[in-house]
PDB file of C-alpha atoms in Angstrom:
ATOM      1  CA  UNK A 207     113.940 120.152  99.551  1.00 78.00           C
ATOM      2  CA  UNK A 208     115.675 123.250  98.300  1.00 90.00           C
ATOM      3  CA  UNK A 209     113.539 126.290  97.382  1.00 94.00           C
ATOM      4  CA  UNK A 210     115.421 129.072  95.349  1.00 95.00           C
ATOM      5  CA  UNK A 211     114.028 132.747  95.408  1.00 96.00           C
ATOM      6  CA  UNK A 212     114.323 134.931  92.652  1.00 94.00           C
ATOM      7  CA  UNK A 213     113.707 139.093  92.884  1.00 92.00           C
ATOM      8  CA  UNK A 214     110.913 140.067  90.268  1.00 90.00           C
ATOM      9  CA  UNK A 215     110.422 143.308  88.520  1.00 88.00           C
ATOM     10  CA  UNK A 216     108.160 144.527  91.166  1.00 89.00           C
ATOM     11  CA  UNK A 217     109.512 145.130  94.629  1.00 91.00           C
ATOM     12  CA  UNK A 218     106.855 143.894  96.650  1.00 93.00           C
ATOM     13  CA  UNK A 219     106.393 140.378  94.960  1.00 94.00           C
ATOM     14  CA  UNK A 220     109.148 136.938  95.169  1.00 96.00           C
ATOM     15  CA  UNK A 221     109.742 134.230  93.347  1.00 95.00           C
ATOM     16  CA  UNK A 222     109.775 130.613  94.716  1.00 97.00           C
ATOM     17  CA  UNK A 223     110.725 128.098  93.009  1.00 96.00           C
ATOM     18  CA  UNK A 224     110.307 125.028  94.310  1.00 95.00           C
ATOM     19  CA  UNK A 225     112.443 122.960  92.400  1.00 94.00           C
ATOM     20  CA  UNK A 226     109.144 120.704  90.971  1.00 93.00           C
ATOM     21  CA  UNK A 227     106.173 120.945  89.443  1.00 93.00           C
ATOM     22  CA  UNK A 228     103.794 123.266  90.736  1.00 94.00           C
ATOM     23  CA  UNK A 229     101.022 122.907  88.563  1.00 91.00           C
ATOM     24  CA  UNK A 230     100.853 120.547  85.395  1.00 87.00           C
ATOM     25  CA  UNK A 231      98.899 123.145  82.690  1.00 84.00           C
ATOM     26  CA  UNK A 232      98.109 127.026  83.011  1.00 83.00           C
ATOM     27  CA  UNK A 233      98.173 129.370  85.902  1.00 88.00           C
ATOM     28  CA  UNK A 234      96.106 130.519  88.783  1.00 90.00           C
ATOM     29  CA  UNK A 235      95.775 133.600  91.053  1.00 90.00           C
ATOM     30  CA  UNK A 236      94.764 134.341  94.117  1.00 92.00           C
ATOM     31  CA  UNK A 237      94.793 137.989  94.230  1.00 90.00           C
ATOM     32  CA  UNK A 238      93.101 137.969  97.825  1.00 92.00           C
ATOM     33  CA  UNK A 239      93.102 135.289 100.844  1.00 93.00           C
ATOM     34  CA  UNK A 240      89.429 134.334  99.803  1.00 93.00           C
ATOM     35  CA  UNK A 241      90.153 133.389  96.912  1.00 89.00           C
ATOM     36  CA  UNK A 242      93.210 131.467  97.802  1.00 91.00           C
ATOM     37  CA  UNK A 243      90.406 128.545 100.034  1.00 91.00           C
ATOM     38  CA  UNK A 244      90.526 126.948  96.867  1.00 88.00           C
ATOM     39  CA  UNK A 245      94.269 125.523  97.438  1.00 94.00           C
ATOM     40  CA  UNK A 246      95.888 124.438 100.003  1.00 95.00           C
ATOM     41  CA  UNK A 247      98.919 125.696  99.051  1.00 96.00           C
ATOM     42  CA  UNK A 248      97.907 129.115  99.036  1.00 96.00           C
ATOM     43  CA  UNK A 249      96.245 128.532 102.425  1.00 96.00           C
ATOM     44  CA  UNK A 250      99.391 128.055 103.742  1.00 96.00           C
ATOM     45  CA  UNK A 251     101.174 131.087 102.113  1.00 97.00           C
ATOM     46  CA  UNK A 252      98.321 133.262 103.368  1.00 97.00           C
ATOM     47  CA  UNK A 253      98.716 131.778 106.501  1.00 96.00           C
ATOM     48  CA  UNK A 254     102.092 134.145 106.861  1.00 95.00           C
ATOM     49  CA  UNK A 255     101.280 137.664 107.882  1.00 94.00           C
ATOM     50  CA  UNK A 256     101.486 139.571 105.351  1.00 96.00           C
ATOM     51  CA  UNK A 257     101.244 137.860 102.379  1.00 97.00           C
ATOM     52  CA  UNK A 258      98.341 140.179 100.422  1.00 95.00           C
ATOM     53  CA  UNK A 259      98.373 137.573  96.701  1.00 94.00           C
ATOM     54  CA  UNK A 260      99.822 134.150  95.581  1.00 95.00           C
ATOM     55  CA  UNK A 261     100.543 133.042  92.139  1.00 93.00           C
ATOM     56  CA  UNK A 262     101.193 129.615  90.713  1.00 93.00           C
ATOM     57  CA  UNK A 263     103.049 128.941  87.347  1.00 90.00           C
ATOM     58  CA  UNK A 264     103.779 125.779  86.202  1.00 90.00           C
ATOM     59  CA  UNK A 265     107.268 125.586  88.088  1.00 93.00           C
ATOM     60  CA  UNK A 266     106.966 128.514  90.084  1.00 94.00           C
ATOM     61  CA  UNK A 267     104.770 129.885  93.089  1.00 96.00           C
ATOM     62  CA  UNK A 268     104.913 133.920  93.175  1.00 96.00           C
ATOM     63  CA  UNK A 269     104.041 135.389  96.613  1.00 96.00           C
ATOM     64  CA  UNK A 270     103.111 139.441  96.917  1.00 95.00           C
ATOM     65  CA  UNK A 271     103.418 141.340 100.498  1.00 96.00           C
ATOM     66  CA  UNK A 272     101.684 144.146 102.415  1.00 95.00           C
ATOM     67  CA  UNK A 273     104.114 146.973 101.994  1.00 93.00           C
ATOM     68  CA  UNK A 274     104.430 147.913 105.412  1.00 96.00           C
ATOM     69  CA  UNK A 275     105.976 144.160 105.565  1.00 96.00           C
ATOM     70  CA  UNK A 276     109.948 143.506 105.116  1.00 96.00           C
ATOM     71  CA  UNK A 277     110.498 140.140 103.154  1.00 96.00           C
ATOM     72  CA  UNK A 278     113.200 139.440 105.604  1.00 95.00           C
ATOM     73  CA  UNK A 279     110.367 139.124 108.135  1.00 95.00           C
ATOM     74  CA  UNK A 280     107.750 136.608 105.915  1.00 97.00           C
ATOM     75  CA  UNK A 281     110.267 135.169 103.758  1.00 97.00           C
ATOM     76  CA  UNK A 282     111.293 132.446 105.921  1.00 96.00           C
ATOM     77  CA  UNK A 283     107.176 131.188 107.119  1.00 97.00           C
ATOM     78  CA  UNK A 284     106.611 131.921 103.181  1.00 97.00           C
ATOM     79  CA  UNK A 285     109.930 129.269 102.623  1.00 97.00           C
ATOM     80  CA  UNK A 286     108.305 126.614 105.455  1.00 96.00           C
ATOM     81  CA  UNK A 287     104.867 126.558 104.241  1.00 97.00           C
ATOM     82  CA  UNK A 288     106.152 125.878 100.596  1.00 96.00           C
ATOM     83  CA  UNK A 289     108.074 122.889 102.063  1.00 96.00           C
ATOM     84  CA  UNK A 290     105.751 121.665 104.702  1.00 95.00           C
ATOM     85  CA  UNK A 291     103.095 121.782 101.285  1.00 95.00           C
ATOM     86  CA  UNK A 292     105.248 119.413  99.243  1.00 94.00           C
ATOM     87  CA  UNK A 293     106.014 117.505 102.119  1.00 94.00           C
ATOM     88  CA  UNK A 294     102.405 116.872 103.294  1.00 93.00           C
ATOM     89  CA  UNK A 295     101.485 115.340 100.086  1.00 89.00           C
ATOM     90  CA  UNK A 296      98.602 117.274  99.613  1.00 91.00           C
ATOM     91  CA  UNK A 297      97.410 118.724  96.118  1.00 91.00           C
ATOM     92  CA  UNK A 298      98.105 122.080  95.050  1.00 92.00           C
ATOM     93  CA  UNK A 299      94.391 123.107  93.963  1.00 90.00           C
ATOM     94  CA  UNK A 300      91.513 121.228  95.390  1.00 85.00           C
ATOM     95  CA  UNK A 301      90.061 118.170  93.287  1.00 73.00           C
ATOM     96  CA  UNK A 302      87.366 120.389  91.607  1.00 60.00           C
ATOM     97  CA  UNK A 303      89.122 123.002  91.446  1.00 54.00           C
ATOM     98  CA  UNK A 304      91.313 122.926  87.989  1.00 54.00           C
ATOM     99  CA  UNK A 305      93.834 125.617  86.995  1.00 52.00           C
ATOM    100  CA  UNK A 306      92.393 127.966  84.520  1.00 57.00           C
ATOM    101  CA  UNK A 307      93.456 132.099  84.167  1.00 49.00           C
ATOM    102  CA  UNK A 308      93.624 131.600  80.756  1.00 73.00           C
ATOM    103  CA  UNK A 309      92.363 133.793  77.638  1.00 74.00           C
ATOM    104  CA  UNK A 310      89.169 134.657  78.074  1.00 71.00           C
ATOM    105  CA  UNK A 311      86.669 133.239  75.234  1.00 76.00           C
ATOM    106  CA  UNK A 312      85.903 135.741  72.256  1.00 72.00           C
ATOM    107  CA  UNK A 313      83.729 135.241  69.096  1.00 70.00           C
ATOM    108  CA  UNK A 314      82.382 137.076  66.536  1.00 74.00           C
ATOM    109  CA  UNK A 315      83.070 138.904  63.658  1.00 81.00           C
ATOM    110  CA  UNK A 316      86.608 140.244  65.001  1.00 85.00           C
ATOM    111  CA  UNK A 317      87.692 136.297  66.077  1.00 84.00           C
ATOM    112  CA  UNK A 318      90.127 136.286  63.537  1.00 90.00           C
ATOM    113  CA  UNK A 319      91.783 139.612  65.417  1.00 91.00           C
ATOM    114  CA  UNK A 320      91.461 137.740  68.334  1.00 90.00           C
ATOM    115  CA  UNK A 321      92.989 134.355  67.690  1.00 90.00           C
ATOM    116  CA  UNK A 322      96.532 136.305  66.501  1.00 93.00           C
ATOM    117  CA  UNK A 323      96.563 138.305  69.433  1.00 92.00           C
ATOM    118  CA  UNK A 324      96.179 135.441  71.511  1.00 89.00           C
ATOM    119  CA  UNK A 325      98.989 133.198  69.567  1.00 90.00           C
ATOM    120  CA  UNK A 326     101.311 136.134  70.011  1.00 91.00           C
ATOM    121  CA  UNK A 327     100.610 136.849  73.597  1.00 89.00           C
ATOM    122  CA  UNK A 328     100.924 132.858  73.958  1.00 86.00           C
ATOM    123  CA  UNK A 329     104.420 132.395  72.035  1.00 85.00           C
ATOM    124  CA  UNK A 330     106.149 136.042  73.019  1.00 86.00           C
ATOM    125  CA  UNK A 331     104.981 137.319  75.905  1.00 88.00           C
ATOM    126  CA  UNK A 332     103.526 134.660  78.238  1.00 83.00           C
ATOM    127  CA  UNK A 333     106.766 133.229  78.422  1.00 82.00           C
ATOM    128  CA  UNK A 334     108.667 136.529  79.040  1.00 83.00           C
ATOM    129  CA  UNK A 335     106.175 137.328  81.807  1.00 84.00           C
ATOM    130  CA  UNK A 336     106.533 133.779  83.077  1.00 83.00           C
ATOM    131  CA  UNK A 337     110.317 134.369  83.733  1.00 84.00           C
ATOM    132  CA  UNK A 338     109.672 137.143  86.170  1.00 83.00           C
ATOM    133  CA  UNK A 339     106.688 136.032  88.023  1.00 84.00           C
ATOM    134  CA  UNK A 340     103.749 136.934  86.523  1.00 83.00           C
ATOM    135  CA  UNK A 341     101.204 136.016  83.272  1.00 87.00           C
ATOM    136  CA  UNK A 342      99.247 137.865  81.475  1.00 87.00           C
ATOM    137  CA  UNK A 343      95.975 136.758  79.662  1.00 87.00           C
ATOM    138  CA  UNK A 344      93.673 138.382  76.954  1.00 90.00           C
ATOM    139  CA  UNK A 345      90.116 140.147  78.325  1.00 89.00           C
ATOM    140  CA  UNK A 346      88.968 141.500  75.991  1.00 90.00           C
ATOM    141  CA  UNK A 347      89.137 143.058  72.085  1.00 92.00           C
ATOM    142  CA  UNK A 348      86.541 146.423  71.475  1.00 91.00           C
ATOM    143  CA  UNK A 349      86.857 149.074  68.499  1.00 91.00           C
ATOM    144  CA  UNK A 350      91.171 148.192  67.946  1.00 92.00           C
ATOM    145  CA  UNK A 351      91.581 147.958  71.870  1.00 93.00           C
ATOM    146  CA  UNK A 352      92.866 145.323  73.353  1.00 92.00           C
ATOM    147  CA  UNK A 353      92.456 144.140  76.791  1.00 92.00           C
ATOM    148  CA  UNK A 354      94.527 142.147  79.050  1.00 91.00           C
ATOM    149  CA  UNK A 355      95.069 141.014  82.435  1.00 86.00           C
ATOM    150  CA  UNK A 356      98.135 141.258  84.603  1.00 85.00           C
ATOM    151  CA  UNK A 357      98.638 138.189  87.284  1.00 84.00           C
ATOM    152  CA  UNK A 358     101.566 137.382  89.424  1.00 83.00           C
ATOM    153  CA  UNK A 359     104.394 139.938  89.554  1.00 79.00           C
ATOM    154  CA  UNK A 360     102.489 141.592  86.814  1.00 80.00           C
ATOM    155  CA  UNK A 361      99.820 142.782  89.046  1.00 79.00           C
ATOM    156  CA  UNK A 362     100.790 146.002  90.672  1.00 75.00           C
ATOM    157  CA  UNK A 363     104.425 146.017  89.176  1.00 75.00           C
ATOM    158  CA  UNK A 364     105.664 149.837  88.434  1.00 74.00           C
ATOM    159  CA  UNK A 365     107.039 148.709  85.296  1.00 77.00           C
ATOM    160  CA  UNK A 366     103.629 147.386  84.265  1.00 76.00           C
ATOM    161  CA  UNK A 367     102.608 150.791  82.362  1.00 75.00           C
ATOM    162  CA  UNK A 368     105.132 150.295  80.207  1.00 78.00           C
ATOM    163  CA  UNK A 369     105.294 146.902  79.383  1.00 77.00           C
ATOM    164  CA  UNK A 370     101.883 147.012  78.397  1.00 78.00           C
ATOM    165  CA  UNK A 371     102.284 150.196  76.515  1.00 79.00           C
ATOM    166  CA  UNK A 372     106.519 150.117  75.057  1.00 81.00           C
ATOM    167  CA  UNK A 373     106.446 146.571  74.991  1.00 86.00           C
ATOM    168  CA  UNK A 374     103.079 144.659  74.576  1.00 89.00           C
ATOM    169  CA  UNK A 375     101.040 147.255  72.155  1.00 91.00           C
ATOM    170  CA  UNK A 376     104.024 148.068  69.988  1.00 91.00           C
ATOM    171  CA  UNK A 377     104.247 144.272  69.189  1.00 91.00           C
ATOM    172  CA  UNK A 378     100.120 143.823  68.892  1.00 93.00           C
ATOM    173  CA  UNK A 379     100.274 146.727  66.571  1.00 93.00           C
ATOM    174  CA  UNK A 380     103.659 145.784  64.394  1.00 93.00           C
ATOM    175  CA  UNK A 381     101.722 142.247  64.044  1.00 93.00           C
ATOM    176  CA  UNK A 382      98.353 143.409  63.648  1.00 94.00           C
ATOM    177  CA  UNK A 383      97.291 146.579  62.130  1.00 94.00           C
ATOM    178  CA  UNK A 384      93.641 146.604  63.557  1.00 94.00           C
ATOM    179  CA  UNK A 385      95.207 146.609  66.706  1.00 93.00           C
ATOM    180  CA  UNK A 386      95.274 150.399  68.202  1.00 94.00           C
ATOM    181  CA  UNK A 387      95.972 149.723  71.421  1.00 93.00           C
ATOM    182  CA  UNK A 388      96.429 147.877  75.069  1.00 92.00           C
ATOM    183  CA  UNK A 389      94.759 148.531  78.439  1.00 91.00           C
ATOM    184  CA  UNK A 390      95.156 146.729  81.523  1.00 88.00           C
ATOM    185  CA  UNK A 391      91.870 145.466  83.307  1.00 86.00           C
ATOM    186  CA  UNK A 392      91.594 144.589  87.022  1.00 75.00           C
ATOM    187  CA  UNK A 393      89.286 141.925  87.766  1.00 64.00           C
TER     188      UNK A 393
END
């Protein structure tokens, strides 16, 4: 098995790309090692010291570090717990546990707003985000503001700022007048 590695927009976050699927449909984060007891897969990442948040994409697995950590020191337990994963034959998530960090649910009167910011996050940004690591996923719509979530690469990037703001709310707002403006949430 050969695992390629790919730098991301944010300095303390890698690519892995395993070279297979990863997970069939949508994303999930694990933005602490709690939260990653609900994969295996992420077990083992977290198992490498470290390793602060693991992502999963559909073909790739992005893995964030401690700063006070040098990838050239975690890379390589980060590489062998991929392959020892795949290996093992284990699943990626649990059996109960299905892939979700998708859009969260919105209704009422402004679902109209809603459903066009979601098919334009969905069909130009999701993929853009994809391509360095990250997603990012609809919170929330309030008064013209729109809210989203950064995961992956996303989360904690110095760019972030102003993707969301250059990028992400000039495109909401070229598309959609009601649109005023994006903030990032954490969750």
């Amino acid at each position: 098995m050969f695992i390629q590695t790919e730098s991301t927009p944010n300095p303390a976050t890698l690519k892995f790309l395993p070279g297979q699927t990863v997970l069939e449909m949508g994303t999930a984060d694990f933005p602490t090692k709690d939260a990653g007891d609900k994969s295996p897969l992420a077990k083992r990442i977290f198992a490498a010291l470290g390793v602060t948040g693991v992502f999963f994409g559909n073909d790739f697995i992005t893995v964030t570090k401690a700063d006070d950590v040098e990838w050239d020191h975690i890379k390589p337990a980060i590489l062998g717990a991929i392959m020892e994963h795949f290996q093992s034959g284990l699943p990626v998530m649990d059996g109960d546990t299905p892939a979700a960090s998708g859009h969260a649910e919105h209704s009422g009167e402004d679902s109209d707003i809603v459903d066009q910011v979601k098919e334009l996050l969905d069909t130009r940004v999701r993929p853009a985000v994809a391509q360095d690591g990250g997603d990012i996923t609809f919170h929330g719509f309030d008064r013209g503001v729109v809210y989203l979530q950064m995961q992956g690469a996303c989360a904690g990037c110095p760019s972030s700022t102003m993707t969301l703001k250059m990028g992400i709310e000039n495109l909401l707002r070229h598309y959609i007048p009601e649109v005023t403006e994006v903030r990032p949430v954490d969750v």
